[in-house]
Short mmCIF file of C-alpha atoms in Angstrom, two decimals:
data_model
loop_
_atom_site.label_atom_id
_atom_site.label_comp_id
_atom_site.label_asym_id
_atom_site.label_seq_id
_atom_site.Cartn_x
_atom_site.Cartn_y
_atom_site.Cartn_z
CA MET A 1 77.11 -125.15 -72.05
CA ILE A 2 74.13 -123.01 -70.92
CA SER A 3 75.74 -122.47 -67.54
CA LEU A 4 78.95 -121.31 -69.17
CA SER A 5 77.04 -118.90 -71.43
CA ILE A 6 75.22 -117.43 -68.44
CA ALA A 7 78.53 -117.09 -66.61
CA ALA A 8 80.09 -115.32 -69.60
CA ILE A 9 77.11 -112.93 -69.89
CA LEU A 10 77.33 -112.18 -66.18
CA PHE A 11 81.04 -111.58 -66.49
CA LEU A 12 80.46 -109.12 -69.34
CA LEU A 13 77.70 -107.45 -67.33
CA MET A 14 80.00 -107.10 -64.34
CA TYR A 15 82.70 -105.59 -66.53
CA ARG A 16 80.20 -103.04 -67.90
CA VAL A 17 78.95 -102.19 -64.40
CA ILE A 18 82.50 -101.65 -63.14
CA ASP A 19 83.28 -99.46 -66.14
CA ILE A 20 80.14 -97.34 -65.75
CA GLU A 21 80.68 -97.09 -62.01
CA ARG A 22 84.29 -95.97 -62.50
CA LYS A 23 83.20 -93.25 -64.94
CA GLY A 24 80.31 -92.22 -62.66
CA GLU A 25 82.53 -92.03 -59.61
CA SER A 26 85.13 -89.98 -61.42
CA PHE A 27 82.36 -87.62 -62.64
CA ILE A 28 80.94 -87.25 -59.12
CA LYS A 29 84.44 -86.68 -57.71
CA GLN A 30 85.17 -84.04 -60.34
CA LYS A 31 81.80 -82.40 -59.78
CA SER A 32 82.31 -82.51 -56.01
CA GLU A 33 85.81 -80.96 -56.19
CA PHE A 34 84.57 -78.25 -58.56
CA SER A 35 81.59 -77.57 -56.38
CA GLN A 36 83.74 -77.46 -53.21
CA ARG A 37 86.05 -74.87 -54.84
CA GLU A 38 83.06 -72.79 -55.93
CA ASN A 39 81.34 -73.09 -52.54
CA SER A 40 84.55 -72.12 -50.78
CA LEU A 41 84.88 -69.06 -53.03
CA ILE A 42 81.27 -67.99 -52.34
CA ARG A 43 81.61 -68.67 -48.58
CA THR A 44 84.85 -66.67 -48.33
CA VAL A 45 83.56 -63.66 -50.28
CA PHE A 46 80.25 -63.81 -48.39
CA ARG A 47 81.93 -63.80 -44.97
CA ASP A 48 84.49 -61.15 -45.92
CA ILE A 49 81.72 -58.78 -47.00
CA ALA A 50 79.07 -59.65 -44.39
CA GLU A 51 81.66 -59.33 -41.58
CA GLY A 52 83.07 -56.16 -43.12
CA SER A 53 82.95 -52.73 -41.53
CA ALA A 54 84.16 -50.70 -44.52
CA ILE A 55 84.14 -51.57 -48.20
CA ILE A 56 85.74 -49.86 -51.17
CA ILE A 57 84.89 -50.85 -54.74
CA ALA A 58 87.19 -49.58 -57.46
CA LYS A 59 86.85 -50.07 -61.18
CA LYS A 60 89.90 -51.75 -62.72
CA ASP A 61 88.53 -51.86 -66.26
CA GLU A 62 85.23 -52.45 -68.03
CA LYS A 63 85.14 -56.11 -67.00
CA LYS A 64 86.85 -56.19 -63.64
CA ASP A 65 86.53 -54.45 -60.26
CA ILE A 66 88.78 -54.34 -57.23
CA LEU A 67 87.16 -55.03 -53.87
CA ALA A 68 88.76 -53.84 -50.62
CA VAL A 69 87.16 -54.81 -47.28
CA ARG A 70 88.06 -54.22 -43.64
CA THR A 71 86.66 -57.42 -42.16
CA GLU A 72 86.54 -59.69 -39.12
CA ASN A 73 87.07 -62.76 -41.33
CA SER A 74 90.66 -63.96 -41.54
CA PHE A 75 92.37 -66.89 -43.28
CA HIS A 76 95.71 -66.13 -41.67
CA LYS A 77 94.81 -65.21 -38.08
CA ILE A 78 95.27 -61.47 -38.63
CA PRO A 79 92.92 -59.59 -36.28
CA ASN A 80 90.47 -57.44 -38.23
CA PRO A 81 92.49 -57.55 -41.50
CA PHE A 82 92.31 -55.55 -44.72
CA VAL A 83 91.25 -57.91 -47.52
CA TYR A 84 91.58 -57.21 -51.24
CA TYR A 85 90.11 -59.05 -54.22
CA PHE A 86 92.08 -58.29 -57.29
CA PRO A 87 91.94 -59.93 -60.74
CA VAL A 88 95.52 -60.29 -62.02
CA GLY A 89 97.31 -61.46 -65.15
CA LYS A 90 96.07 -62.58 -68.52
CA ASN A 91 94.72 -65.90 -67.21
CA GLY A 92 92.20 -64.08 -65.00
CA THR A 93 93.48 -65.17 -61.59
CA LEU A 94 91.31 -63.80 -58.80
CA CYS A 95 93.65 -63.06 -55.93
CA ARG A 96 92.68 -62.53 -52.28
CA VAL A 97 95.26 -60.53 -50.36
CA GLU A 98 95.00 -60.31 -46.57
CA SER A 99 97.03 -57.73 -44.70
CA SER A 100 97.34 -56.15 -41.27
CA VAL A 101 97.80 -52.72 -42.88
CA ALA A 102 96.11 -50.94 -45.77
CA LEU A 103 97.87 -51.58 -49.10
CA SER A 104 98.04 -49.66 -52.34
CA ALA A 105 96.92 -51.12 -55.69
CA GLY A 106 100.57 -51.32 -56.76
CA GLU A 107 101.46 -53.47 -53.76
CA ILE A 108 98.83 -56.13 -54.32
CA GLU A 109 98.65 -56.42 -58.09
CA ARG A 110 101.35 -59.11 -58.37
CA CYS A 111 99.48 -61.49 -56.03
CA GLU A 112 102.72 -62.38 -54.25
CA GLU A 113 103.14 -63.06 -50.57
CA LYS A 114 105.32 -60.73 -48.55
CA GLU A 115 106.30 -60.60 -44.89
CA SER A 116 103.44 -58.26 -44.06
CA TYR A 117 100.66 -59.83 -46.09
CA PHE A 118 99.32 -63.08 -47.51
CA ALA A 119 98.06 -63.79 -51.03
CA ASP A 120 95.76 -66.67 -52.02
CA VAL A 121 94.54 -67.54 -55.49
CA ILE A 122 90.84 -68.22 -55.01
CA ALA A 123 89.70 -68.57 -58.64
CA GLU A 124 91.24 -68.87 -62.06
CA ASN A 125 90.18 -68.04 -65.61
CA VAL A 126 87.89 -65.27 -64.39
CA SER A 127 86.83 -63.15 -67.34
CA PHE A 128 84.37 -60.89 -65.52
CA PHE A 129 84.35 -59.74 -61.85
CA LYS A 130 81.91 -56.98 -61.04
CA ILE A 131 80.31 -55.75 -57.85
CA SER A 132 77.24 -53.57 -57.55
CA THR A 133 76.77 -51.27 -54.56
CA PRO A 134 73.94 -51.46 -51.98
CA LEU A 135 70.85 -49.39 -52.47
CA SER A 136 70.87 -47.96 -48.95
CA SER A 137 73.86 -46.53 -47.10
CA GLN A 138 72.75 -48.15 -43.81
CA TYR A 139 72.01 -51.71 -44.87
CA GLY A 140 71.99 -53.28 -48.24
CA LYS A 141 73.20 -56.08 -50.41
CA LEU A 142 76.21 -56.18 -52.63
CA LEU A 143 75.64 -58.08 -55.82
CA LEU A 144 78.64 -60.02 -57.11
CA TYR A 145 78.94 -61.36 -60.60
CA LEU A 146 81.73 -63.61 -61.80
CA SER A 147 82.00 -65.27 -65.16
CA PHE A 148 84.67 -67.72 -66.24
CA GLU A 149 86.32 -68.35 -69.58
CA ASN A 150 84.50 -71.69 -69.91
CA GLY A 151 81.18 -69.85 -69.80
CA ARG A 152 80.35 -70.68 -66.17
CA LYS A 153 78.66 -67.79 -64.35
CA ILE A 154 78.17 -67.09 -60.64
CA LEU A 155 75.81 -64.41 -59.38
CA PHE A 156 75.13 -63.96 -55.68
CA ALA A 157 74.06 -61.29 -53.22
CA VAL A 158 75.73 -60.59 -49.88
CA PRO A 159 74.00 -58.61 -47.13
CA THR A 160 76.21 -55.99 -45.52
CA TYR A 161 76.11 -53.32 -42.82
CA ALA A 162 79.43 -51.89 -43.93
CA ILE A 163 79.90 -48.36 -45.15
CA THR A 164 80.44 -48.79 -48.87
CA VAL A 165 82.35 -46.40 -51.08
CA THR A 166 82.72 -46.65 -54.84
CA HIS A 167 85.72 -45.30 -56.75
CA ASN A 168 85.89 -45.00 -60.49
CA LYS A 169 89.63 -45.18 -60.71
CA ASN A 170 92.34 -47.76 -60.12
CA SER A 171 92.71 -47.02 -56.43
CA VAL A 172 91.84 -48.87 -53.25
CA ASN A 173 92.95 -46.27 -50.72
CA MET B 1 78.85 -129.79 -59.81
CA ARG B 2 78.65 -127.47 -62.81
CA LYS B 3 75.40 -125.99 -61.48
CA SER B 4 77.02 -125.27 -58.14
CA ILE B 5 79.96 -123.49 -59.80
CA THR B 6 77.58 -121.34 -61.87
CA LEU B 7 75.53 -120.51 -58.78
CA LEU B 8 78.66 -119.60 -56.83
CA PHE B 9 79.92 -117.45 -59.69
CA THR B 10 76.53 -115.71 -59.98
CA ILE B 11 76.53 -114.98 -56.25
CA ILE B 12 80.07 -113.55 -56.48
CA VAL B 13 79.05 -111.34 -59.39
CA LEU B 14 75.94 -110.10 -57.55
CA ILE B 15 77.94 -109.35 -54.40
CA THR B 16 80.60 -107.47 -56.41
CA VAL B 17 78.00 -105.47 -58.34
CA SER B 18 76.10 -104.53 -55.16
CA ALA B 19 79.35 -103.53 -53.40
CA ILE B 20 80.29 -101.31 -56.33
CA LEU B 21 76.81 -99.80 -56.49
CA SER B 22 76.72 -99.13 -52.77
CA SER B 23 80.13 -97.41 -52.95
CA SER B 24 78.86 -95.29 -55.82
CA ILE B 25 75.68 -94.42 -53.94
CA SER B 26 77.65 -93.45 -50.84
CA HIS B 27 79.85 -91.10 -52.91
CA PHE B 28 76.76 -89.58 -54.45
CA LYS B 29 75.11 -89.22 -51.04
CA LYS B 30 78.23 -87.47 -49.68
CA TYR B 31 78.19 -85.05 -52.61
CA VAL B 32 74.48 -84.31 -52.13
CA LYS B 33 75.02 -83.80 -48.36
CA GLU B 34 77.89 -81.37 -48.95
CA GLU B 35 75.74 -79.39 -51.38
CA SER B 36 72.77 -79.40 -49.04
CA ASP B 37 74.93 -78.35 -46.04
CA PHE B 38 76.39 -75.47 -48.02
CA GLU B 39 72.92 -74.33 -49.06
CA THR B 40 71.77 -74.52 -45.42
CA GLU B 41 74.84 -72.54 -44.29
CA LEU B 42 74.22 -69.75 -46.82
CA LYS B 43 70.50 -69.63 -46.03
CA ALA B 44 71.25 -69.48 -42.28
CA MET B 45 73.79 -66.66 -42.72
CA ASN B 46 71.30 -64.71 -44.82
CA ALA B 47 68.45 -65.44 -42.38
CA ASN B 48 70.49 -64.15 -39.42
CA MET B 49 71.33 -60.91 -41.25
CA GLU B 50 67.70 -60.41 -42.31
CA LEU B 51 66.37 -61.16 -38.84
CA PHE B 52 68.75 -58.68 -37.25
CA SER B 53 67.61 -56.07 -39.73
CA LEU B 54 64.00 -56.68 -38.65
CA LEU B 55 64.93 -56.54 -34.95
CA LYS B 56 66.91 -53.30 -35.16
CA SER B 57 64.03 -50.90 -34.60
CA ARG B 58 63.08 -52.78 -31.39
CA LEU B 59 66.69 -52.85 -30.22
CA ASN B 60 66.86 -49.07 -30.52
CA GLU B 61 64.28 -48.91 -27.72
CA ILE B 62 66.84 -50.28 -25.22
CA LYS B 63 67.85 -47.04 -23.60
CA ASP B 64 68.44 -47.86 -19.93
CA SER B 65 69.84 -50.55 -17.65
CA ASN B 66 66.43 -51.88 -16.54
CA ARG B 67 65.21 -52.48 -20.07
CA LEU B 68 68.52 -54.08 -21.07
CA SER B 69 68.41 -56.28 -17.99
CA ALA B 70 64.84 -57.41 -18.78
CA VAL B 71 65.74 -58.27 -22.38
CA SER B 72 69.04 -59.94 -21.55
CA SER B 73 67.54 -62.30 -19.00
CA ALA B 74 65.70 -64.23 -21.73
CA VAL B 75 66.57 -66.29 -24.80
CA PHE B 76 63.95 -65.99 -27.52
CA SER B 77 63.30 -68.87 -29.88
CA THR B 78 61.14 -69.56 -32.89
CA ALA B 79 61.01 -71.80 -35.96
CA ILE B 80 60.91 -70.36 -39.49
CA ASN B 81 61.23 -72.21 -42.81
CA GLY B 82 62.84 -75.33 -41.36
CA PHE B 83 65.27 -73.39 -39.15
CA ASP B 84 65.20 -73.39 -35.35
CA ILE B 85 66.11 -69.82 -34.50
CA GLU B 86 67.32 -68.55 -31.13
CA PHE B 87 68.32 -65.04 -30.29
CA SER B 88 69.58 -63.28 -27.23
CA VAL B 89 70.64 -59.76 -26.28
CA LYS B 90 73.40 -59.00 -23.77
CA PRO B 91 75.47 -55.96 -22.86
CA ALA B 92 78.59 -55.97 -25.05
CA SER B 93 80.94 -53.97 -22.93
CA CYS B 94 81.47 -55.67 -19.58
CA GLY B 95 85.17 -55.09 -19.06
CA ILE B 96 87.79 -52.38 -19.26
CA ASN B 97 89.10 -51.40 -22.66
CA PRO B 98 92.94 -51.46 -22.70
CA ASN B 99 92.88 -49.02 -25.64
CA SER B 100 91.84 -46.29 -23.23
CA MET B 101 95.41 -46.41 -21.80
CA TRP B 102 96.63 -44.58 -24.91
CA LYS B 103 95.44 -41.26 -26.29
CA ALA B 104 97.94 -39.34 -28.40
CA ASP B 105 98.32 -35.63 -27.76
CA SER B 106 100.93 -33.62 -29.63
CA LYS B 107 102.62 -30.46 -28.40
CA ASN B 108 105.68 -28.82 -30.03
CA ASP B 109 106.09 -31.81 -32.39
CA LYS B 110 106.25 -34.19 -29.44
CA ILE B 111 103.62 -36.80 -28.72
CA PHE B 112 102.33 -37.26 -25.18
CA ASN B 113 100.05 -39.89 -23.79
CA LYS B 114 96.81 -38.49 -22.39
CA GLY B 115 95.26 -41.91 -21.89
CA ASN B 116 93.25 -43.06 -18.88
CA ALA B 117 95.80 -43.27 -16.02
CA GLU B 118 93.38 -45.25 -13.81
CA VAL B 119 93.11 -48.03 -16.41
CA THR B 120 96.92 -48.10 -16.74
CA PHE B 121 97.23 -48.34 -12.95
CA LEU B 122 94.68 -51.17 -12.75
CA MET B 123 96.40 -53.12 -15.54
CA LYS B 124 99.73 -52.84 -13.70
CA GLU B 125 98.07 -53.95 -10.46
CA ILE B 126 96.58 -57.01 -12.18
CA LEU B 127 99.95 -57.95 -13.68
CA LEU B 128 101.79 -57.54 -10.36
CA GLU B 129 99.19 -59.44 -8.34
CA SER B 130 99.34 -62.32 -10.80
CA GLY B 131 103.09 -62.62 -10.45
CA VAL B 132 103.96 -61.51 -13.99
CA ALA B 133 107.77 -61.39 -14.10
CA ASP B 134 108.19 -58.24 -16.19
CA PRO B 135 105.01 -56.12 -16.05
CA ASP B 136 106.79 -53.05 -17.46
CA LEU B 137 107.83 -54.96 -20.59
CA PHE B 138 104.25 -56.17 -21.06
CA MET B 139 102.85 -52.65 -20.57
CA ASP B 140 105.37 -51.26 -23.07
CA MET B 141 104.41 -53.95 -25.58
CA MET B 142 100.77 -52.88 -25.24
CA LEU B 143 101.56 -49.16 -25.50
CA ASP B 144 103.89 -49.70 -28.48
CA THR B 145 101.05 -51.58 -30.18
CA MET B 146 98.51 -48.86 -29.45
CA ASP B 147 100.62 -45.89 -30.56
CA GLU B 148 100.88 -45.99 -34.31
CA ASP B 149 104.59 -45.21 -34.64
CA LEU B 150 107.27 -47.86 -35.01
CA GLU B 151 109.61 -46.53 -32.33
CA SER B 152 110.34 -48.94 -29.50
CA ARG B 153 109.93 -47.91 -25.88
CA GLY B 154 112.40 -50.65 -24.93
CA ALA B 155 114.17 -53.66 -26.42
CA GLY B 156 111.69 -55.83 -28.36
CA THR B 157 108.60 -53.88 -27.31
CA GLU B 158 107.52 -52.82 -30.83
CA ILE B 159 106.07 -56.15 -31.98
CA ALA B 160 105.26 -54.89 -35.51
CA LEU B 161 109.00 -54.56 -36.18
CA GLU B 162 109.55 -58.27 -35.52
CA ASP B 163 106.25 -59.65 -36.80
CA LYS B 164 105.33 -57.92 -40.05
CA SER B 165 101.79 -59.32 -40.06
CA PHE B 166 101.09 -57.96 -36.56
CA PRO B 167 98.60 -55.05 -36.73
CA ASN B 168 99.98 -51.88 -35.14
CA GLY B 169 97.49 -49.36 -33.72
CA SER B 170 94.58 -49.87 -31.35
CA ILE B 171 94.13 -53.40 -30.02
CA ARG B 172 91.32 -54.65 -32.23
CA ASN B 173 89.95 -57.65 -30.37
CA MET B 174 90.81 -60.47 -27.94
CA GLU B 175 92.78 -62.38 -30.63
CA HIS B 176 94.94 -59.31 -31.18
CA PHE B 177 95.50 -58.98 -27.42
CA PHE B 178 96.43 -62.68 -27.19
CA LYS B 179 99.10 -62.11 -29.85
CA ILE B 180 100.71 -59.59 -27.48
CA LEU B 181 100.60 -62.22 -24.70
CA LYS B 182 102.32 -64.69 -27.02
CA HIS B 183 105.08 -62.22 -27.91
CA TYR B 184 105.60 -61.45 -24.22
CA LYS B 185 105.79 -65.20 -23.42
CA ASP B 186 108.23 -65.76 -26.31
CA ALA B 187 110.42 -62.85 -25.16
CA THR B 188 110.55 -63.74 -21.46
CA GLY B 189 109.54 -67.39 -21.16
CA ASP B 190 107.10 -66.22 -18.46
CA GLY B 191 103.70 -67.88 -18.95
CA SER B 192 102.06 -66.29 -15.91
CA VAL B 193 100.26 -63.74 -18.15
CA TYR B 194 98.07 -66.62 -19.30
CA SER B 195 96.85 -67.24 -15.73
CA ILE B 196 94.92 -63.95 -15.73
CA PRO B 197 91.24 -64.33 -16.79
CA TRP B 198 91.59 -61.67 -19.52
CA LYS B 199 88.32 -62.62 -21.24
CA LYS B 200 86.48 -61.69 -18.03
CA ILE B 201 88.46 -58.51 -17.53
CA LEU B 202 88.78 -56.86 -20.93
CA SER B 203 86.36 -55.66 -23.55
CA PHE B 204 87.01 -53.96 -26.88
CA SER B 205 83.50 -52.87 -27.83
CA SER B 206 83.37 -49.49 -26.13
CA GLU B 207 85.42 -47.06 -24.02
CA LYS B 208 82.71 -47.33 -21.35
CA ALA B 209 81.97 -50.47 -19.34
CA ASP B 210 78.65 -51.65 -17.94
CA ILE B 211 78.82 -52.36 -14.20
CA ASN B 212 75.70 -54.56 -14.40
CA CYS B 213 77.58 -57.21 -16.36
CA ALA B 214 81.13 -56.71 -15.02
CA SER B 215 82.63 -60.02 -13.91
CA GLU B 216 83.26 -60.83 -10.26
CA GLU B 217 86.94 -61.38 -11.15
CA LEU B 218 87.27 -57.82 -12.49
CA LEU B 219 85.37 -56.26 -9.58
CA LYS B 220 87.63 -58.10 -7.11
CA TYR B 221 90.65 -56.37 -8.66
CA ILE B 222 88.92 -52.98 -8.38
CA ALA B 223 87.38 -53.29 -4.91
CA LYS B 224 89.76 -55.60 -3.07
CA ASP B 225 88.37 -55.01 0.43
CA THR B 226 84.79 -55.90 -0.44
CA GLU B 227 83.63 -58.98 1.47
CA ASP B 228 83.35 -62.19 -0.56
CA ILE B 229 79.70 -62.71 0.32
CA LEU B 230 78.85 -59.20 -0.90
CA MET B 231 80.84 -59.72 -4.11
CA GLU B 232 79.13 -63.04 -4.84
CA ASN B 233 75.72 -61.36 -4.66
CA ILE B 234 76.72 -58.20 -6.47
CA HIS B 235 74.65 -58.98 -9.56
CA GLU B 236 71.47 -59.88 -7.71
CA ARG B 237 69.94 -56.60 -8.77
CA THR B 238 70.29 -54.13 -11.63
CA TYR B 239 71.89 -50.81 -10.73
CA SER B 240 70.66 -47.60 -12.27
CA SER B 241 73.29 -45.45 -10.56
CA LEU B 242 76.89 -46.15 -9.48
CA GLU B 243 75.96 -44.79 -6.04
CA GLU B 244 73.76 -47.85 -5.44
CA ILE B 245 76.70 -50.26 -5.63
CA PRO B 246 77.68 -51.58 -2.19
CA PHE B 247 81.32 -50.42 -2.48
CA ARG B 248 83.21 -47.87 -0.43
CA ASP B 249 83.13 -44.26 -1.75
CA GLU B 250 86.72 -44.35 -3.05
CA GLU B 251 85.97 -47.59 -4.92
CA LYS B 252 82.88 -46.03 -6.49
CA GLU B 253 85.07 -43.11 -7.49
CA ARG B 254 87.54 -45.57 -9.01
CA LEU B 255 84.75 -47.22 -11.02
CA LYS B 256 83.88 -43.82 -12.49
CA LYS B 257 87.50 -43.12 -13.39
CA LEU B 258 87.79 -46.53 -15.05
CA GLY B 259 84.87 -45.63 -17.32
CA PHE B 260 82.13 -47.70 -15.65
CA SER B 261 78.50 -46.69 -15.89
CA THR B 262 75.22 -48.46 -15.24
CA PHE B 263 74.33 -48.61 -18.90
CA THR B 264 76.27 -48.61 -22.16
CA PRO B 265 74.34 -48.43 -25.42
CA VAL B 266 76.58 -51.06 -27.05
CA ILE B 267 74.83 -54.45 -27.05
CA ARG B 268 75.71 -57.95 -28.20
CA VAL B 269 72.95 -59.62 -30.22
CA SER B 270 73.40 -63.30 -30.93
CA ILE B 271 71.21 -65.04 -33.52
CA ARG B 272 71.56 -68.78 -34.09
CA SER B 273 69.80 -70.55 -36.95
CA ALA B 274 69.95 -74.33 -36.86
CA GLY B 275 69.06 -76.35 -39.96
CA LYS B 276 69.23 -80.11 -40.47
CA ASN B 277 72.99 -80.64 -40.13
CA ILE B 278 74.39 -77.13 -39.80
CA ALA B 279 73.85 -74.27 -37.36
CA VAL B 280 75.17 -70.76 -37.91
CA GLU B 281 75.54 -68.28 -35.06
CA THR B 282 75.94 -64.62 -35.89
CA VAL B 283 77.03 -62.13 -33.26
CA PHE B 284 76.25 -58.47 -33.89
CA ILE B 285 77.83 -55.72 -31.81
CA TYR B 286 75.35 -52.89 -32.11
CA ASP B 287 75.39 -49.32 -30.82
CA THR B 288 71.77 -48.42 -30.05
CA SER B 289 72.52 -44.71 -29.61
CA LEU B 290 74.35 -44.34 -32.92
CA ARG B 291 72.11 -47.01 -34.51
CA LYS B 292 75.20 -48.52 -36.05
CA VAL B 293 76.43 -52.10 -36.39
CA LYS B 294 80.02 -52.11 -35.13
CA LYS B 295 80.87 -55.72 -35.80
CA VAL B 296 79.41 -58.90 -37.32
CA VAL B 297 80.98 -62.32 -36.73
CA PHE B 298 79.73 -65.70 -38.00
CA SER B 299 80.52 -69.10 -36.58
CA LYS B 300 79.41 -72.45 -37.99
CA GLN B 301 78.64 -75.58 -36.00
CA LYS B 302 77.91 -79.07 -37.26
CA ILE B 303 74.91 -80.64 -35.58
CA GLN B 304 75.34 -84.24 -34.50
CA SER B 305 72.28 -86.40 -35.09
CA GLY B 306 70.00 -86.42 -32.07
CA ASN B 307 71.44 -83.09 -30.85
CA SER B 308 69.84 -79.89 -31.94
CA GLY B 309 72.30 -77.69 -30.10
#
């Protein structure tokens, strides 16, 4: 009788351990996927800017900027491409457009791929996307601030040697 | 009997629980490692940029071939904040720049090419000597890339018309040049263009080329009659004038026309920061006369355990 009770307790214990482990693993997996997406976003923006030779920052509205970079970093094997970061739509999709030629704001705002350029969605539900300019024209750091609709915030600095120009209108040319 | 069954059951439960826990721990460890590697990568990229910024004032002192030669013969290394850091300085422009074949000049609404004819001639020579089946087609593909219009010199020579993601205008780097090779190969089926050691012949950093780092392969194309033994030892010393090079006078003249000099102010600075699992190398192409960074490129390497390089 005692042996059976111990066995039953152990069985219950095992069931609890499996349940907790399953929840824990799913939490870690979720956290890991989320973190990978966020790390990939930071890595991509970092490399685009740090490997950039010319940067244009344009103000889209009070909460969002447009970033245009001529960079050595390419997702799509375009040599020295023009890269644009552009928040589109009501759901705050942050689009990264990579092109072999300079594009106008009108061409990139739909975040659609065309023959001459590629568009990748690199973040969603972005409610705030702002970039501050470097302090020195020779070498400085761009400060990027993103906030999401769920309250998550990302703030990071990227060193750059690129010539940086700021526009206060909806233009990237 | 009953005791044995209970014992067996207990052992099975313990084994199952430890297996589950170890799987959970390994997932957690993987997650922590990914996070730590990413942090190392970002820190290394930042460290390389900061270190270059600190080195810049010293790099501006490199103003002649002897100083560049002295600096480029060494690899400097140090350890800072858990990173093993190595940096080296080399001349950046050691080959001919194919972009010098095209220079637009307009007269009466017509555009003429006032590019470097000697570079064009050398490129044709290289293609012919390597048995390229249609050198004219290849040359036209290059010229149609470099001129910014979309008018074809011949059938299929304007690559940007066929491949919309192909950048038209000056050839930006080796990857861009290799796209032209691929289009030529696709158009003709002739793979002989790949047999030419382009990486040792071409450079895209400057219009000028530094004779002190020019490859033996390139110099053999320029000065064909130079004895092998002389060519093999050509880089035994640093030249401060083109007159010192043991070539015939007409070959020295050719070097000048091709844009060679004994020093170009464009240097290649490589900084590599190696952390626990990740190393990041950053290459800076820097013009010491203009004091301007022309290019920055990162590359990431995973470090295998027991191997720091």
